[in-house]
XYZ file of C-alpha atoms in Angstrom:
423
model
C -185.517 -70.103 237.093
C -182.142 -68.619 235.819
C -182.548 -66.737 232.388
C -179.418 -65.565 230.252
C -179.700 -62.931 228.592
C -177.583 -61.776 225.364
C -177.322 -57.821 224.657
C -177.636 -55.241 227.442
C -178.942 -52.262 225.804
C -182.494 -50.594 226.509
C -184.302 -54.733 225.512
C -181.482 -56.294 227.146
C -181.906 -54.220 230.763
C -185.526 -53.234 230.640
C -185.716 -57.613 230.638
C -183.013 -57.759 233.027
C -184.511 -56.017 235.647
C -187.723 -56.929 235.178
C -186.987 -60.452 235.617
C -185.202 -60.485 238.854
C -187.920 -58.457 239.835
C -190.048 -61.643 239.496
C -187.610 -63.750 241.594
C -185.547 -64.816 238.400
C -181.749 -65.041 238.566
C -179.958 -63.563 235.445
C -177.562 -62.957 234.145
C -176.427 -60.223 230.547
C -173.697 -60.429 228.787
C -172.767 -58.261 225.641
C -169.332 -57.214 224.051
C -168.906 -53.853 225.129
C -166.870 -54.957 228.903
C -167.593 -51.089 230.184
C -171.686 -51.861 230.503
C -171.210 -55.118 231.872
C -168.681 -53.548 235.157
C -171.910 -50.245 235.007
C -174.407 -53.356 235.526
C -171.901 -55.340 237.945
C -171.539 -52.240 240.003
C -174.823 -51.395 240.436
C -175.731 -48.678 237.255
C -177.550 -48.991 234.733
C -176.237 -48.125 231.323
C -178.884 -47.118 230.089
C -181.560 -44.413 231.143
C -184.999 -45.314 231.972
C -187.553 -44.599 235.163
C -187.468 -47.374 237.796
C -184.609 -49.218 236.469
C -181.611 -48.501 238.660
C -184.109 -48.932 241.487
C -184.644 -52.873 240.637
C -181.205 -53.114 239.274
C -180.145 -52.309 243.051
C -182.338 -54.245 244.126
C -181.360 -58.110 241.754
C -177.733 -56.766 242.627
C -178.435 -56.824 246.833
C -180.582 -60.260 246.653
C -177.973 -61.512 244.658
C -180.121 -61.936 241.348
C -177.898 -59.859 238.819
C -174.364 -60.805 236.756
C -173.272 -59.396 234.659
C -170.010 -61.034 231.913
C -168.774 -60.363 228.344
C -168.019 -64.095 228.505
C -170.105 -66.365 226.712
C -170.220 -69.387 228.052
C -170.568 -67.421 231.729
C -173.691 -67.258 230.876
C -174.946 -69.484 229.801
C -173.233 -72.422 231.747
C -176.116 -72.362 234.370
C -179.793 -70.875 231.900
C -182.778 -72.748 231.559
C -183.577 -69.706 229.395
C -182.237 -67.609 226.991
C -183.182 -64.253 226.248
C -181.397 -62.407 222.895
C -182.137 -58.597 223.194
C -178.780 -57.647 221.106
C -179.264 -55.212 218.629
C -181.002 -55.237 214.821
C -180.061 -51.507 213.379
C -181.788 -50.657 210.061
C -179.428 -50.222 206.749
C -179.716 -47.102 205.203
C -181.641 -48.096 202.608
C -184.006 -49.977 204.961
C -183.217 -53.734 205.288
C -183.012 -55.229 209.007
C -179.369 -55.591 209.839
C -179.487 -58.904 211.645
C -175.753 -59.651 212.062
C -176.017 -59.206 216.179
C -178.242 -61.848 215.935
C -176.903 -64.442 214.177
C -173.703 -64.506 214.917
C -175.594 -64.894 219.034
C -177.012 -67.242 217.937
C -173.877 -68.659 215.973
C -171.977 -68.273 219.697
C -174.890 -70.672 221.332
C -174.422 -73.044 218.631
C -170.868 -73.253 219.748
C -171.645 -73.927 222.808
C -174.372 -76.990 222.379
C -172.122 -78.971 220.065
C -170.257 -80.156 223.531
C -173.683 -81.449 223.807
C -174.068 -80.442 228.192
C -176.453 -79.529 228.213
C -179.523 -77.874 226.840
C -182.338 -74.296 226.927
C -184.567 -72.908 225.896
C -184.618 -70.066 223.141
C -186.453 -67.276 222.970
C -186.005 -63.621 221.310
C -187.138 -60.761 221.581
C -185.095 -58.285 219.475
C -187.076 -56.975 216.595
C -187.375 -59.166 213.472
C -188.296 -59.360 209.992
C -190.943 -62.076 209.202
C -189.574 -65.195 208.632
C -186.202 -64.523 210.082
C -186.301 -67.426 212.963
C -187.614 -70.351 210.206
C -185.515 -69.054 207.355
C -182.394 -67.778 209.225
C -182.749 -68.987 212.912
C -183.310 -72.324 212.527
C -181.059 -73.653 210.201
C -178.688 -72.509 212.255
C -179.226 -75.020 215.573
C -179.965 -77.722 213.511
C -177.287 -78.690 212.543
C -176.947 -79.874 216.363
C -177.919 -82.864 217.518
C -181.797 -83.490 218.385
C -180.213 -83.796 222.548
C -179.287 -80.337 222.896
C -181.269 -78.514 219.583
C -182.933 -76.303 221.929
C -186.646 -74.632 222.441
C -186.748 -72.232 220.177
C -189.978 -68.961 220.452
C -189.901 -65.589 219.410
C -191.259 -63.227 222.166
C -192.279 -59.288 220.402
C -191.422 -56.195 223.619
C -193.795 -54.126 223.556
C -191.988 -51.425 225.841
C -191.993 -47.999 225.312
C -189.008 -45.806 226.622
C -190.222 -43.841 229.945
C -191.980 -46.116 230.750
C -190.945 -49.850 229.968
C -191.407 -51.503 233.637
C -194.997 -50.635 233.784
C -195.183 -51.750 229.641
C -193.925 -55.027 230.748
C -195.411 -55.501 233.959
C -198.323 -53.966 232.261
C -199.164 -55.168 229.390
C -202.168 -55.970 227.228
C -200.733 -59.431 225.733
C -197.846 -61.467 226.047
C -197.178 -62.616 222.222
C -195.476 -65.815 221.892
C -194.662 -67.623 218.881
C -193.689 -70.671 219.408
C -194.072 -74.951 217.306
C -194.212 -76.173 220.919
C -197.354 -74.345 222.817
C -197.118 -77.182 225.353
C -193.685 -75.939 226.416
C -194.517 -75.637 230.226
C -190.852 -73.628 230.753
C -191.710 -70.694 228.985
C -195.677 -70.925 230.649
C -194.039 -70.713 233.569
C -191.563 -67.856 232.300
C -194.526 -65.398 231.001
C -197.622 -66.339 233.166
C -196.605 -64.045 235.944
C -199.637 -62.122 236.108
C -203.132 -64.310 235.136
C -204.687 -60.756 234.168
C -202.028 -60.333 231.058
C -203.817 -62.965 228.141
C -201.091 -64.930 227.183
C -200.910 -65.479 223.308
C -199.370 -68.655 220.775
C -198.938 -68.003 217.401
C -196.448 -69.063 214.716
C -192.948 -67.712 214.523
C -193.803 -65.416 211.306
C -196.716 -63.841 213.446
C -195.226 -62.839 216.198
C -192.478 -61.374 214.718
C -195.157 -59.356 212.198
C -197.256 -57.538 215.222
C -194.696 -55.267 216.490
C -193.799 -53.836 212.981
C -197.961 -53.913 212.456
C -197.722 -51.781 216.170
C -195.354 -49.857 215.198
C -197.302 -48.540 211.519
C -200.316 -48.095 213.209
C -199.015 -45.967 216.143
C -196.616 -44.103 213.328
C -200.250 -43.546 211.434
C -201.824 -42.296 213.950
C -198.818 -40.003 214.992
C -198.688 -38.359 211.940
C -203.049 -38.291 210.910
C -203.014 -36.451 214.155
C -200.445 -34.021 213.223
C -202.071 -34.115 209.143
C -205.564 -33.450 210.626
C -205.146 -30.758 213.148
C -203.133 -28.458 211.397
C -205.324 -27.775 208.556
C -207.755 -27.572 211.537
C -205.396 -24.927 213.163
C -205.339 -23.004 209.132
C -209.240 -23.312 209.130
C -209.124 -21.047 212.849
C -210.659 -24.660 214.504
C -209.836 -25.485 218.382
C -208.279 -28.370 217.921
C -207.813 -29.385 221.559
C -211.991 -29.129 221.581
C -212.123 -31.004 218.295
C -208.888 -33.721 219.527
C -211.579 -34.194 222.541
C -214.396 -34.805 221.434
C -212.637 -37.139 218.723
C -211.888 -38.941 221.480
C -214.430 -39.348 223.544
C -216.013 -42.148 220.883
C -214.906 -45.290 222.450
C -216.948 -47.516 220.368
C -215.664 -46.545 216.571
C -213.096 -44.091 216.784
C -210.735 -45.418 219.755
C -211.723 -48.862 219.998
C -210.826 -51.765 217.417
C -213.629 -51.299 215.082
C -212.564 -50.924 210.995
C -209.337 -52.836 212.052
C -210.445 -56.175 210.873
C -208.326 -56.716 207.407
C -210.105 -57.493 204.851
C -212.335 -55.410 201.656
C -211.721 -51.295 200.551
C -213.915 -49.239 202.205
C -216.389 -47.428 200.216
C -219.866 -45.965 200.477
C -221.631 -42.233 200.139
C -218.973 -40.247 203.573
C -215.786 -41.879 203.425
C -214.259 -42.037 200.211
C -216.612 -37.937 200.042
C -215.246 -36.718 203.030
C -211.867 -37.264 202.513
C -211.390 -35.736 198.797
C -213.388 -32.572 200.625
C -210.463 -33.088 203.204
C -207.841 -33.046 200.210
C -209.601 -30.363 199.174
C -209.498 -28.027 202.617
C -205.975 -29.288 202.498
C -205.461 -27.871 198.860
C -207.066 -24.641 198.969
C -204.904 -23.988 201.775
C -201.714 -25.282 200.097
C -200.899 -28.044 203.058
C -200.026 -31.438 202.130
C -201.247 -33.992 204.024
C -199.051 -36.638 202.165
C -201.065 -39.426 205.157
C -204.651 -38.414 204.161
C -203.718 -38.159 200.283
C -202.846 -41.551 200.152
C -205.177 -43.504 202.048
C -207.850 -43.590 198.804
C -204.960 -44.092 195.967
C -204.229 -46.892 199.272
C -207.518 -48.194 199.046
C -208.020 -48.492 195.477
C -204.975 -50.398 195.166
C -206.056 -53.000 197.760
C -209.807 -53.036 195.031
C -206.546 -53.412 192.035
C -205.163 -57.027 194.007
C -208.871 -57.922 194.308
C -209.365 -57.708 191.107
C -206.439 -59.011 188.975
C -206.308 -61.630 191.390
C -209.845 -63.104 189.638
C -209.082 -62.137 186.476
C -205.185 -64.117 186.230
C -207.045 -66.868 188.067
C -208.567 -67.442 184.612
C -212.060 -68.336 185.001
C -214.969 -67.489 183.144
C -218.096 -67.962 184.914
C -218.101 -66.532 188.144
C -220.093 -65.026 190.989
C -220.272 -62.805 194.160
C -221.897 -62.773 197.243
C -222.182 -59.378 198.066
C -222.783 -56.056 196.104
C -223.349 -53.098 198.831
C -220.532 -51.627 200.247
C -221.634 -53.212 203.661
C -223.033 -55.638 205.347
C -226.344 -55.161 206.901
C -227.492 -51.587 204.099
C -228.638 -51.459 201.241
C -226.540 -48.968 199.680
C -224.682 -49.393 196.760
C -223.241 -45.179 196.664
C -219.013 -46.010 196.057
C -219.717 -49.344 196.576
C -215.971 -51.144 195.745
C -217.851 -54.100 195.228
C -220.171 -51.956 192.066
C -216.629 -50.959 190.707
C -215.366 -55.230 191.039
C -218.148 -56.359 189.218
C -217.969 -53.780 186.426
C -214.206 -54.117 186.141
C -214.560 -57.971 185.731
C -217.482 -57.483 183.080
C -215.220 -55.263 181.347
C -212.802 -58.890 181.473
C -215.033 -60.667 179.537
C -216.126 -62.567 183.118
C -219.509 -64.050 183.362
C -221.266 -62.790 186.330
C -223.958 -63.776 188.634
C -224.535 -61.846 191.951
C -226.360 -62.576 195.000
C -227.057 -60.063 197.641
C -229.901 -60.497 200.832
C -229.681 -57.380 201.720
C -229.933 -55.892 197.908
C -233.558 -53.598 196.933
C -233.813 -53.319 193.059
C -236.187 -50.517 193.455
C -232.862 -48.173 194.810
C -231.105 -48.762 192.694
C -229.850 -45.675 190.473
C -230.143 -45.463 186.473
C -226.508 -45.358 186.624
C -226.186 -48.962 188.413
C -229.153 -50.133 185.960
C -226.681 -52.216 184.175
C -226.163 -54.480 187.174
C -229.384 -55.882 187.308
C -229.616 -58.042 185.547
C -227.240 -59.527 186.962
C -228.537 -60.077 190.573
C -229.483 -63.237 190.966
C -232.975 -64.378 193.401
C -231.174 -66.821 195.578
C -227.374 -68.799 196.371
C -227.791 -71.446 193.968
C -229.046 -68.518 190.963
C -226.374 -67.608 191.322
C -223.468 -69.835 191.834
C -224.272 -73.299 190.696
C -222.367 -72.485 187.364
C -219.707 -70.420 189.404
C -215.244 -71.968 188.981
C -215.535 -69.188 191.236
C -217.063 -66.809 193.982
C -215.811 -63.672 195.104
C -217.382 -63.165 199.083
C -217.510 -59.438 199.492
C -219.600 -58.902 202.946
C -219.820 -61.238 205.583
C -222.694 -64.465 206.150
C -222.007 -66.517 203.345
C -221.337 -69.443 206.120
C -225.493 -69.236 206.218
C -225.469 -69.963 202.328
C -222.433 -72.207 202.017
C -224.388 -75.281 201.933
C -225.713 -73.835 198.493
C -222.720 -73.727 197.174
C -221.018 -76.166 194.410
C -218.099 -77.783 196.633
C -216.212 -77.295 193.257
C -216.182 -73.708 193.240
C -213.315 -71.849 194.174
C -213.624 -69.726 196.896
C -212.276 -65.599 197.131
C -212.738 -64.848 200.376
C -211.933 -61.649 200.614
C -214.846 -60.043 203.714
C -211.813 -62.219 206.161
C -208.819 -63.264 204.309
C -208.886 -66.464 205.689
C -208.763 -69.120 202.809
C -212.386 -71.409 203.385
C -213.016 -74.774 203.236
C -216.309 -75.712 201.775
C -215.622 -78.974 202.603
C -215.253 -77.774 206.873
C -217.114 -74.563 206.627
C -217.207 -74.847 211.128
C -213.104 -74.244 210.300
C -214.055 -71.094 208.641
C -213.418 -67.444 210.171
C -215.965 -64.684 210.443
C -216.629 -61.890 212.409
């Protein structure tokens, strides 16, 4: 396959040498002639372990070329990879000038109507960029030359980019055409790597999710172990012990979006850590704001129900999580109290509730607890889903009720329960 790559910076060069290693003929394009000249002479314009060797190999085989001329690289391309820079402005906004200019260059070429190609964007761009900035330019073309457009987020780490390219955990493709065989052929170089197709916005967003999480992990580790060192903790041993838990600590557990956390452990222990830090005059901004973030999520839930205008609401779930009768620091109990304070008539069904274990301060909720789904939801205008298991009682829910599905954050269609998403 013949591939054109726009942008010979870090991402572009790594993609160039890796795709040539897979046997594709690659043409690189960049406005900076020094980068083009370096590549054509066998010298990488970036430093990355393994790149020089693959570049030399690709040039010797006649698979790697570079040019400053757009037409040169597009003339025979089957696929175009856009790897231009997307720098941040001072206020954090993403500068899309290079991305848009490259798109306009391709549009000008395609207006001649001689051929078309697939266009795959690899630059990190905000959700909605493909749909609202890129596609409108291509739609000015005649239908016969409008390209198939995809977005392929890159997860390349400096220092291990070659390894990350060939041994990644997944390849994500944002596209409107999952059946495109050219894109599949380009990316299916290792059957052990999952090829995940999704919409443009989701593909654009997952790169930001990855990097935000990585940054949070670094900040978390620095804060929590820095605090531990103030107490004379053996932080290396503490970290070693922490990393031994592959079921909860280093796993997908707790990473599913949905409800706020509660219970007798997480809130209490977070407050304790904050107290530890205060006693040592040690700032922990990441850890200190976790509870605030949790409270903001709960406030958004409350506002969503209140703003609906419904006066009769059913709640599915009151305990702080599924599989327990514990309502200690349950966000759902706080949700109940807030909705009640707004004058909303409430009924609750929770198969895990044990009335005999409810404490005195929770006694006010008892009269709102129903013995069956029918009793809880028969007159409900809206139903708040606060735990898993709702699918088991869906047949007892009025078809006219609006579902606030806070458990899985996926809209729930009562008429088609088999299409719901629960985990």
